[in-house]
PDB file of C-alpha atoms in Angstrom:
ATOM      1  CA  UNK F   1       5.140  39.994 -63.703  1.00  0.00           C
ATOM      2  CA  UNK F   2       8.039  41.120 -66.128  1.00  0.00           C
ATOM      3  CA  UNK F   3       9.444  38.086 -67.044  1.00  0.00           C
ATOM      4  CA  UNK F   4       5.607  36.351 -67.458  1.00  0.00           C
ATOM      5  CA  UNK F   5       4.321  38.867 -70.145  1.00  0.00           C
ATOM      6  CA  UNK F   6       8.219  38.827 -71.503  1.00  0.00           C
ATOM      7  CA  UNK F   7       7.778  35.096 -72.402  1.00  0.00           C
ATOM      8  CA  UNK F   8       4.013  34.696 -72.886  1.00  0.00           C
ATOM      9  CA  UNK F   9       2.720  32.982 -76.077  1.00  0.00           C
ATOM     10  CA  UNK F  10       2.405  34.478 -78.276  1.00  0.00           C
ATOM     11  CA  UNK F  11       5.361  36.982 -78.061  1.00  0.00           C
ATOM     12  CA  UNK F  12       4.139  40.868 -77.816  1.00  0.00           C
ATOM     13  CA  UNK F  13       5.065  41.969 -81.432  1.00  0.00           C
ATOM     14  CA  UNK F  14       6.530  45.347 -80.214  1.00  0.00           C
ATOM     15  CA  UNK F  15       8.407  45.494 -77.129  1.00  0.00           C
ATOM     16  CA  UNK F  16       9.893  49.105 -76.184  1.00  0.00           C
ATOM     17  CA  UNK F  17      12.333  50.094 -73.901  1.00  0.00           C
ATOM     18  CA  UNK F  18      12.844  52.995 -72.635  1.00  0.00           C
ATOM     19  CA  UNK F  19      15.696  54.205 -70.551  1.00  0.00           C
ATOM     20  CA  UNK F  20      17.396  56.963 -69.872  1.00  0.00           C
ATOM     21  CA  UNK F  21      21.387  58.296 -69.104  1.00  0.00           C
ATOM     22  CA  UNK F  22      20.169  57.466 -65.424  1.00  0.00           C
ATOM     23  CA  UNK F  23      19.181  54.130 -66.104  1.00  0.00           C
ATOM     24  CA  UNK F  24      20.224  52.222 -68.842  1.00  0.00           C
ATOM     25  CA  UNK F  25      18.509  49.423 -71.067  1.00  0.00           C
ATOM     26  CA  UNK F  26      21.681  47.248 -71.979  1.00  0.00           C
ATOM     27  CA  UNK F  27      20.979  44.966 -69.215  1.00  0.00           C
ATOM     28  CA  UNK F  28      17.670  44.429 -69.978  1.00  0.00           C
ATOM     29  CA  UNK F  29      17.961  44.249 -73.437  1.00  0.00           C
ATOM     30  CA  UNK F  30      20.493  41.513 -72.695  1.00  0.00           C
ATOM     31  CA  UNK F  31      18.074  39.634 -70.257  1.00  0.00           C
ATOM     32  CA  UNK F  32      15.203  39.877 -72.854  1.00  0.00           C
ATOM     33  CA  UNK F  33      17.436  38.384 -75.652  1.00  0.00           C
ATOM     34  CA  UNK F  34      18.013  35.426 -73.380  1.00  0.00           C
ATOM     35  CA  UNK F  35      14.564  34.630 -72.664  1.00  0.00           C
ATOM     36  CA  UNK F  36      14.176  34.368 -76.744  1.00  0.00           C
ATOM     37  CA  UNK F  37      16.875  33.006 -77.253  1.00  0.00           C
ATOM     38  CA  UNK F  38      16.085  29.428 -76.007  1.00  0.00           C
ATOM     39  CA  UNK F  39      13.612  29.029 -79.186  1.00  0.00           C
ATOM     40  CA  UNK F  40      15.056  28.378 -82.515  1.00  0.00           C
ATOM     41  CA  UNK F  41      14.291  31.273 -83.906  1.00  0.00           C
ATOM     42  CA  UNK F  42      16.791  33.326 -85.985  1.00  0.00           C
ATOM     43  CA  UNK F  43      17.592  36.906 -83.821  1.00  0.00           C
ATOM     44  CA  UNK F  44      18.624  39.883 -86.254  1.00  0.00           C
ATOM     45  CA  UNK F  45      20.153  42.517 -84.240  1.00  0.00           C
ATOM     46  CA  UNK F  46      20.426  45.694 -85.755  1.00  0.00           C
ATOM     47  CA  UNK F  47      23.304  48.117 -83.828  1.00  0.00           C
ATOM     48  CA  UNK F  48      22.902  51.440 -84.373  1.00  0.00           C
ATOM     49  CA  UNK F  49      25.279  52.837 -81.734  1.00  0.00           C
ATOM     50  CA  UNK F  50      28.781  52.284 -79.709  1.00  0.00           C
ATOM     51  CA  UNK F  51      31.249  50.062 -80.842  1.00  0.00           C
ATOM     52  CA  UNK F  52      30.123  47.690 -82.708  1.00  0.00           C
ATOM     53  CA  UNK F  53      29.901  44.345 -81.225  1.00  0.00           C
ATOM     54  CA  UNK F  54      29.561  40.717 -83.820  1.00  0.00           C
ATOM     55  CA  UNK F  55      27.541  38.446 -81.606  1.00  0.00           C
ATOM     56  CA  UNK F  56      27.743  34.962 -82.538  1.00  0.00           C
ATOM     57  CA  UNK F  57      24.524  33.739 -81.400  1.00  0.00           C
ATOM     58  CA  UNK F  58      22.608  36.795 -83.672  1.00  0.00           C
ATOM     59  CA  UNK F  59      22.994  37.822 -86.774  1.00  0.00           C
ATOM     60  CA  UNK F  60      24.476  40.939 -86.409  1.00  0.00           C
ATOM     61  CA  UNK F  61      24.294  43.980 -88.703  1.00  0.00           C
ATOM     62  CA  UNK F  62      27.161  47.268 -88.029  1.00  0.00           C
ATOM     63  CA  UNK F  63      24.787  50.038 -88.681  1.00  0.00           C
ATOM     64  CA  UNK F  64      27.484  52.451 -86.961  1.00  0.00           C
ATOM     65  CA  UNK F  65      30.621  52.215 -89.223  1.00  0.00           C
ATOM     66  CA  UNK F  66      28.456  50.815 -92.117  1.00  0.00           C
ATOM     67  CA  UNK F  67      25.521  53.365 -92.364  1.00  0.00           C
ATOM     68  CA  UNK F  68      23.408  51.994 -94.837  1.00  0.00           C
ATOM     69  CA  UNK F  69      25.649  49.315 -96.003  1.00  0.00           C
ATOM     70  CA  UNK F  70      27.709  51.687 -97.514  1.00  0.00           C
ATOM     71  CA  UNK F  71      30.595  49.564 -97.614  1.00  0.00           C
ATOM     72  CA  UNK F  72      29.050  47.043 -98.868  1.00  0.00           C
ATOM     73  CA  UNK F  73      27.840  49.109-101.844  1.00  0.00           C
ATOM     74  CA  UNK F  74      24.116  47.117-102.735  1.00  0.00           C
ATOM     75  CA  UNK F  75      21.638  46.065-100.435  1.00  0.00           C
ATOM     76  CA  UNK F  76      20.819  48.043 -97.501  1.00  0.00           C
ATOM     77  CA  UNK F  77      19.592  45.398 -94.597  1.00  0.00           C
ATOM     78  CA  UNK F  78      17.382  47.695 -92.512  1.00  0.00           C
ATOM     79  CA  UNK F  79      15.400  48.810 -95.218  1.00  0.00           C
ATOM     80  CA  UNK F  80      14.769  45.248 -96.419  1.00  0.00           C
ATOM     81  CA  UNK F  81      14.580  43.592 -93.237  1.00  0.00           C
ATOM     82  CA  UNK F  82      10.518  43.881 -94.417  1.00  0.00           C
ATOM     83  CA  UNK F  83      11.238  41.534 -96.725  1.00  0.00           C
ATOM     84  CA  UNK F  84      12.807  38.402 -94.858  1.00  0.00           C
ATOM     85  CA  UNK F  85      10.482  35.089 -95.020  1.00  0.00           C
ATOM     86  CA  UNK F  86      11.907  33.273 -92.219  1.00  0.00           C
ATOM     87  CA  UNK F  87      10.612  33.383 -88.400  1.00  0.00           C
ATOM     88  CA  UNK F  88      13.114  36.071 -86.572  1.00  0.00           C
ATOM     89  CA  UNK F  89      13.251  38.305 -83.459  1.00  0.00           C
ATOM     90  CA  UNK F  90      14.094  42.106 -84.804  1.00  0.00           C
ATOM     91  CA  UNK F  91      16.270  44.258 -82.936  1.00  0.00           C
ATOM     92  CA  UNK F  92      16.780  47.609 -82.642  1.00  0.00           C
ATOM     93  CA  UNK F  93      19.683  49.724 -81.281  1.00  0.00           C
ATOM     94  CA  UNK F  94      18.873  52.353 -80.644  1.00  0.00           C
ATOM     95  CA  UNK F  95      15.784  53.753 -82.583  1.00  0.00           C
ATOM     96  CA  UNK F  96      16.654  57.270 -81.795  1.00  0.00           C
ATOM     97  CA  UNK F  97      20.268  56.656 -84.132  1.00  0.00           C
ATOM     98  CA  UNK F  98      17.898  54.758 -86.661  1.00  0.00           C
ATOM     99  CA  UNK F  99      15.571  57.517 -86.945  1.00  0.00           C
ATOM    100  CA  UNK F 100      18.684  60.361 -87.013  1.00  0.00           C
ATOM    101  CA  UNK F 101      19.623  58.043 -89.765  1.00  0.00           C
ATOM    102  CA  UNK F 102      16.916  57.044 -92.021  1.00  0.00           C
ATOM    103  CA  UNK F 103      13.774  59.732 -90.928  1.00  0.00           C
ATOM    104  CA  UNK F 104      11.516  59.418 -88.770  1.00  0.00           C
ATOM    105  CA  UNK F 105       9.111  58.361 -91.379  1.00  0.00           C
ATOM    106  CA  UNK F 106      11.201  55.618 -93.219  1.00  0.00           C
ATOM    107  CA  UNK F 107      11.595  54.106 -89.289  1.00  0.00           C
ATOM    108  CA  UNK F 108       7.868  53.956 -88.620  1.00  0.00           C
ATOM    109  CA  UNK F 109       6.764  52.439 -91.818  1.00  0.00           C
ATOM    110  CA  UNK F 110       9.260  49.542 -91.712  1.00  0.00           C
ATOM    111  CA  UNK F 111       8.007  49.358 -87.667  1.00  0.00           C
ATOM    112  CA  UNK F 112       4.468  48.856 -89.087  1.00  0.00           C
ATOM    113  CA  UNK F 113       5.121  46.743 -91.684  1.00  0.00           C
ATOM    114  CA  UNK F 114       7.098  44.237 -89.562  1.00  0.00           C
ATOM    115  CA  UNK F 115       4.267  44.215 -87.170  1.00  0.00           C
ATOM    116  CA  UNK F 116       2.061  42.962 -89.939  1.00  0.00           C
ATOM    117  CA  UNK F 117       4.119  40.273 -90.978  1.00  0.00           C
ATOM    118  CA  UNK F 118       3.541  37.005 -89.518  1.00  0.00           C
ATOM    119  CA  UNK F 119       6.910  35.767 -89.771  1.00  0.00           C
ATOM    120  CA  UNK F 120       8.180  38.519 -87.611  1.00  0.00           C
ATOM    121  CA  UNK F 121       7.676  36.937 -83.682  1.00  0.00           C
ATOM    122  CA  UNK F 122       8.845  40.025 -81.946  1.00  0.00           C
ATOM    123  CA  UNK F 123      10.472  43.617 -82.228  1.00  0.00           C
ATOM    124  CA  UNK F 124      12.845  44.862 -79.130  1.00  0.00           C
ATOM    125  CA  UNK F 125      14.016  48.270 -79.754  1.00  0.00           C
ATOM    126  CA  UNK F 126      15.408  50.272 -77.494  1.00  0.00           C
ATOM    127  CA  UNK F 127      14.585  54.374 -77.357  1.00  0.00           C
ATOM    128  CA  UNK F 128      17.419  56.496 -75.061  1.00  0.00           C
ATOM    129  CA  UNK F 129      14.521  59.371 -74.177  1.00  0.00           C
ATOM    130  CA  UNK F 130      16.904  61.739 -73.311  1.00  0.00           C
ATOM    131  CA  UNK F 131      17.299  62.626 -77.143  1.00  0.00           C
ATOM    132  CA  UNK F 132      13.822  62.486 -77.994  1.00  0.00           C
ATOM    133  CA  UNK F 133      12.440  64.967 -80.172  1.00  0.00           C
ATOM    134  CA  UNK F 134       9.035  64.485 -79.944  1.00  0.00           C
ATOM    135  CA  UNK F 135       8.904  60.969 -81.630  1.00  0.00           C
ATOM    136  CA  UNK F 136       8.890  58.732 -78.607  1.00  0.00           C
ATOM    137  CA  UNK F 137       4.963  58.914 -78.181  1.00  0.00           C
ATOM    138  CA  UNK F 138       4.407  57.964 -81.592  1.00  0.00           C
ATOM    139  CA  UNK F 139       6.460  54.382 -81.316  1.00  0.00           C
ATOM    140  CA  UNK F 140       4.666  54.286 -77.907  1.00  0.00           C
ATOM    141  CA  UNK F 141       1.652  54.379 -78.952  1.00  0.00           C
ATOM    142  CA  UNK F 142       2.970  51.919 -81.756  1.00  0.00           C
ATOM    143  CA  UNK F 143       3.949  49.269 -78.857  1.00  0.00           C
ATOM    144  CA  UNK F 144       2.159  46.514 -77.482  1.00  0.00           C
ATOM    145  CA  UNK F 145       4.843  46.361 -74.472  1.00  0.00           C
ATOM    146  CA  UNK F 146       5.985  49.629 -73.365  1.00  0.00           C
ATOM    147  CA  UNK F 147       9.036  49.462 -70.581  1.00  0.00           C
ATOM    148  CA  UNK F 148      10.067  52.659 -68.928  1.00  0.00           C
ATOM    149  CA  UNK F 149      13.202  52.866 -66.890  1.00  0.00           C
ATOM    150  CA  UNK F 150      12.720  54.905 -63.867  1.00  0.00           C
ATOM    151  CA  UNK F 151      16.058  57.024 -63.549  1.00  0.00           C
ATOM    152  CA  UNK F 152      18.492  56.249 -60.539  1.00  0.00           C
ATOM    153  CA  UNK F 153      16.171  53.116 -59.386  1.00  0.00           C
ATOM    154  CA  UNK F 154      16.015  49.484 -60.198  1.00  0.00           C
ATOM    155  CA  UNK F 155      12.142  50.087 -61.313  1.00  0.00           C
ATOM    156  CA  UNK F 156       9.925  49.450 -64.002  1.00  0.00           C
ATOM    157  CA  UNK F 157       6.793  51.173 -65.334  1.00  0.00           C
ATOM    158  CA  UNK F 158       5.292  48.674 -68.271  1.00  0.00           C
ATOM    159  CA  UNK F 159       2.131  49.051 -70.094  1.00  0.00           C
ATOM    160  CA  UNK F 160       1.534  45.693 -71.776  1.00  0.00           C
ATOM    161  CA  UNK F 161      -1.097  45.542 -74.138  1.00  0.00           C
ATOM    162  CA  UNK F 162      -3.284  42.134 -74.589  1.00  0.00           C
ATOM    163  CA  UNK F 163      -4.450  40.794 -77.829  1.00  0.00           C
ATOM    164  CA  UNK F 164      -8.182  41.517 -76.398  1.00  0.00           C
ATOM    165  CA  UNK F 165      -7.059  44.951 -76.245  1.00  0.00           C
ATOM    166  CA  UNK F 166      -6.340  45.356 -72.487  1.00  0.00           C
ATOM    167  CA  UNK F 167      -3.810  47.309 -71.046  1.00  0.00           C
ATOM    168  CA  UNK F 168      -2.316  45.857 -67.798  1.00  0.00           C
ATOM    169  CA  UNK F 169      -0.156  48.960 -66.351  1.00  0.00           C
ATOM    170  CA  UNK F 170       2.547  47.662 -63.595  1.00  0.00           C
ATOM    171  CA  UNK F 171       5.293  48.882 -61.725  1.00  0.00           C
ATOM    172  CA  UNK F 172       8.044  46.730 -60.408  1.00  0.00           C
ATOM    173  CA  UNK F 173      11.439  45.878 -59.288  1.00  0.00           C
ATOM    174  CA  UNK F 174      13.930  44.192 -61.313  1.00  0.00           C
ATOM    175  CA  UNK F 175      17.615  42.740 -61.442  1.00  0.00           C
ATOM    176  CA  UNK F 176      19.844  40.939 -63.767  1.00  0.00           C
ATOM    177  CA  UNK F 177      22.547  38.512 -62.858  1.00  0.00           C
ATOM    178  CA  UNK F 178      26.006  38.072 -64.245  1.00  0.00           C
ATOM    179  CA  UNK F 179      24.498  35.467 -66.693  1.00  0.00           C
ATOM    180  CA  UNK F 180      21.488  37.621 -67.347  1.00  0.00           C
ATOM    181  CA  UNK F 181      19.120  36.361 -65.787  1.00  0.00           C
ATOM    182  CA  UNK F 182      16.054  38.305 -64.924  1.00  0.00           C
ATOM    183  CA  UNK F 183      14.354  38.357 -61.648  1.00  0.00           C
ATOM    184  CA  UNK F 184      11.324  40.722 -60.585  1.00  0.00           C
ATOM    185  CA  UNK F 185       9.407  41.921 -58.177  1.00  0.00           C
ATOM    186  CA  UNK F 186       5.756  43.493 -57.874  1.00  0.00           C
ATOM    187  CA  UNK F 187       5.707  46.697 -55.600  1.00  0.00           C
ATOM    188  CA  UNK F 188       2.524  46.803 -53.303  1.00  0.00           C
ATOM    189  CA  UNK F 189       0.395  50.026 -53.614  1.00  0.00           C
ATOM    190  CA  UNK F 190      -1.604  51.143 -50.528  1.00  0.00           C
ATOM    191  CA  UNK F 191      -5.114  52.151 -50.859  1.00  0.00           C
ATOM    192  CA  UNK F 192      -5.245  56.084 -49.541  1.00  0.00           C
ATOM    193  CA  UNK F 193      -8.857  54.974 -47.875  1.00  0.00           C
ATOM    194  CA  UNK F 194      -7.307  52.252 -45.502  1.00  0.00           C
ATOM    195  CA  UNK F 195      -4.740  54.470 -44.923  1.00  0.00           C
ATOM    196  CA  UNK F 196      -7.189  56.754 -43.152  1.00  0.00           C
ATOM    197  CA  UNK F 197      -9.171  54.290 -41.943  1.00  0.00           C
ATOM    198  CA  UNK F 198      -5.971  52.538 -40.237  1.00  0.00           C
ATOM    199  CA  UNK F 199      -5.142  56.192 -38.653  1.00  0.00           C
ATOM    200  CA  UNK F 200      -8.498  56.737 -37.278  1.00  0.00           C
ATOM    201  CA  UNK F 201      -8.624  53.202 -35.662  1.00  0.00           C
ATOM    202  CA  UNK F 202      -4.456  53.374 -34.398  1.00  0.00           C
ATOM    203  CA  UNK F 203      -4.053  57.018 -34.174  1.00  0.00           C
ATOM    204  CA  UNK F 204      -0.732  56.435 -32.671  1.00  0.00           C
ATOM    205  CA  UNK F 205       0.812  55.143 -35.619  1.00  0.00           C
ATOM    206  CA  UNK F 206       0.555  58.598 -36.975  1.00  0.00           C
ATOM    207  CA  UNK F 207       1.943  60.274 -33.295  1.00  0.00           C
ATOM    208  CA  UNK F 208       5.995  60.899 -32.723  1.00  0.00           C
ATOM    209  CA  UNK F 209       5.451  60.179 -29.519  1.00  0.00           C
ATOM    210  CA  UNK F 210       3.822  57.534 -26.828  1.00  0.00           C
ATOM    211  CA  UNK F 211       0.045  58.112 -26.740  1.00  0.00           C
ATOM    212  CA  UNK F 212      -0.818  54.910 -25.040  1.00  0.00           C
ATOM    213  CA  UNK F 213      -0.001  52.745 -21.938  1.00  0.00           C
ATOM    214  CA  UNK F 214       0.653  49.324 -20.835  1.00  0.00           C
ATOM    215  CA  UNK F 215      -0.786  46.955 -18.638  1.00  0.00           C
ATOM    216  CA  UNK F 216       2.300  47.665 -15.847  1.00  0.00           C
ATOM    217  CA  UNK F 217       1.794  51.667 -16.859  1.00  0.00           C
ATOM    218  CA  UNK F 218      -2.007  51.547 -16.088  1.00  0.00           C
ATOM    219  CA  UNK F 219      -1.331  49.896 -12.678  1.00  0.00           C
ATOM    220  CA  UNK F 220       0.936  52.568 -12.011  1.00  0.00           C
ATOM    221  CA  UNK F 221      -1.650  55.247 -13.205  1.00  0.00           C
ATOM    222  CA  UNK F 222      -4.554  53.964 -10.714  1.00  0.00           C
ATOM    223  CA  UNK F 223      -2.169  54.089  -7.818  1.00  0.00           C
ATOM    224  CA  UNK F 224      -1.385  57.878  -8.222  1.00  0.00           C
ATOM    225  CA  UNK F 225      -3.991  60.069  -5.490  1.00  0.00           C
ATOM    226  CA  UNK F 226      -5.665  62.279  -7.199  1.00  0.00           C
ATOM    227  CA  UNK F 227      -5.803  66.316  -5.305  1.00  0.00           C
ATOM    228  CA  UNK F 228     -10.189  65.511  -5.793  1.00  0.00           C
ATOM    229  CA  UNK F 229     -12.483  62.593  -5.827  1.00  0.00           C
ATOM    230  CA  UNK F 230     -14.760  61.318  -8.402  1.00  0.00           C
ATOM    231  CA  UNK F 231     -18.327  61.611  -6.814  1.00  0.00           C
ATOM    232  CA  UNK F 232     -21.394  59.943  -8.131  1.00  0.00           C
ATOM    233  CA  UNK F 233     -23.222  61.267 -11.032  1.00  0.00           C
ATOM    234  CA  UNK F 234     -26.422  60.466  -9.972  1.00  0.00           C
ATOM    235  CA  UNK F 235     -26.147  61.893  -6.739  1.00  0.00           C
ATOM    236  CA  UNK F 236     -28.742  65.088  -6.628  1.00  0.00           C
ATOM    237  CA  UNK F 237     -27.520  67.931  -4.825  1.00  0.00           C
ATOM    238  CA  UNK F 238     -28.891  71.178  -4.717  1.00  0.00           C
ATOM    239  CA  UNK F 239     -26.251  74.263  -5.966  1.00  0.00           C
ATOM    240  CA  UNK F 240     -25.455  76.788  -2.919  1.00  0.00           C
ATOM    241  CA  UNK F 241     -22.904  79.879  -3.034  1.00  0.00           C
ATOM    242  CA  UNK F 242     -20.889  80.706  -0.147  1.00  0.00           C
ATOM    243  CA  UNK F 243     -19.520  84.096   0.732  1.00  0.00           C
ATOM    244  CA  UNK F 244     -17.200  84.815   3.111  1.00  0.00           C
ATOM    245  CA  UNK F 245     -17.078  89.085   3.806  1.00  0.00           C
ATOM    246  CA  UNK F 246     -13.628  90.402   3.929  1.00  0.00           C
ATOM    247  CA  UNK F 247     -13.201  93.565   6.299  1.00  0.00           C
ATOM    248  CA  UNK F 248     -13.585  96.138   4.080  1.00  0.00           C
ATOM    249  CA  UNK F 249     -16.691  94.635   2.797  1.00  0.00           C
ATOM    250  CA  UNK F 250     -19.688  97.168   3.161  1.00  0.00           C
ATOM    251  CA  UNK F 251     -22.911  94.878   3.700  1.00  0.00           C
ATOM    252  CA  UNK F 252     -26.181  96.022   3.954  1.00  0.00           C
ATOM    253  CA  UNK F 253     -28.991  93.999   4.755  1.00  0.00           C
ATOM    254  CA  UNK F 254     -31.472  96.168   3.281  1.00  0.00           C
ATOM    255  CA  UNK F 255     -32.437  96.846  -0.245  1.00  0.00           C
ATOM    256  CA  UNK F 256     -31.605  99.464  -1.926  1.00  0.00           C
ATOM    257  CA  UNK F 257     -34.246 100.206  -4.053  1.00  0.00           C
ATOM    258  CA  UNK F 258     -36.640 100.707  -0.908  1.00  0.00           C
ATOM    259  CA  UNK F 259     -35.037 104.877  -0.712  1.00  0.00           C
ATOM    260  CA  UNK F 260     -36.056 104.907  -4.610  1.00  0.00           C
ATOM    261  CA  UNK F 261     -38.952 107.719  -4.534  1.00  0.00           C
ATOM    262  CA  UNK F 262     -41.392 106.878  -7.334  1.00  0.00           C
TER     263      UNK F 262
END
């Protein structure tokens, strides 16, 4: 499930999320930050877009009005998040403004450094795939838990990736509550095979109309006289054609190859 690989030990290092304008990641994001955030462990959230929002829980950095830390005037956080020592949770938001900002280069290097680092538990960034421009396979490929938002549904395609090397691929249904709490749910796939198998044992599940009868309609059907009658199969008889001659019939006895002169 979702929420199992979500909370496993240890953490996936890079969890991406990918939505679109059709479905949106905010929610999730939300509900993933709550799992994490039951541990003691710092959260550094990195905002990229919209207005920016100072979360008291995180530690929040305003990557929108202060690009860079321009107003600041020295240290640049983003660049030196490598750097930190203590355990944290990194987030992104989004990586699409990061890499409009910074390159697509500078993005993936710090990405691959912070995966190395031992102090870093987890990444969550979120990439809006409607502006991609041909980077989004690269941080996918980067991921070890891939999350695609299916547009106008409440589904899920993840590809989470085990420290043996395993990929589990799942689709599912989730939700989020007021207090952001996530709930999921596995969607059955049918097996094509037992599909045909099930139509050629119940063809009638595949008719638009009734092909079979009841016990009451079968009573009914062996009361109906039939215009013939079934007669034995093993009874021999002998085939015999009957003529009857109409009155302009012309019948003669004889055969007519007798007048044949040869």
């Amino acid at each position: 499930m979702l929420s199992t690989y979500l909370t496993i030990s240890p953490l996936s290092k890079f969890v991406l999320i990918e939505d679109c304008l059709e479905h949106k990641g905010k929610d999730l994001l939300e509900s993933i930050l709550r799992l994490q955030a039951k541990h003691s462990w710092k959260i550094r959230y990195f905002q990229f877009e919209g207005l920016f929002k100072n979360r008291p829980s995180y530690l929040c950095y305003d990557c929108v009005s202060n690009c860079k830390s321009w107003l600041q005037g020295h240290i640049d956080h983003f660049v030196n998040v490598v750097d930190i020592k203590d355990n944290t949770i990194i987030v992104i938001d989004s990586l699409v403004h990061a890499v409009h900002l910074y390159g697509f280069k500078t993005v993936y290097d710090i990405l691959k450094r912070l995966i190395s680092k031992r102090e870093i538990f987890e990444i969550v960034a979120v990439f809006h795939e409607d502006l991609d421009n041909g980077f989004l396979q690269y941080f996918r490929n980067l991921s070890t838990f891939a999350i695609q938002l299916q547009p106008n549904s409440n589904r899920v395609l993840y590809f989470y990736k085990k420290p043996s090397g395993k990929i589990i691929r799942q689709t599912e249904t989730y939700s989020t509550t007021n207090n952001g709490i996530l709930t999921c749910e596995k969607i059955e796939t049918v097996d094509p095979k037992k599909l045909v198998v099930q139509a050629i044992n119940n063809p009638e599940n595949l008719a638009t109309f009734k092909i079979v009868l009841n016990d009451e309609e079968k009573a009914l059907r062996d009361k109906v006289v039939l215009p013939y009658l079934y007669r034995d199969e093993d009874e021999k008889m002998d085939g015999k054609i009957f003529y009857e001659l109409d009155n302009t019939d012309d019948w003669d006895e004889e055969d007519p190859d007798d007048d044949l002169d040869i």
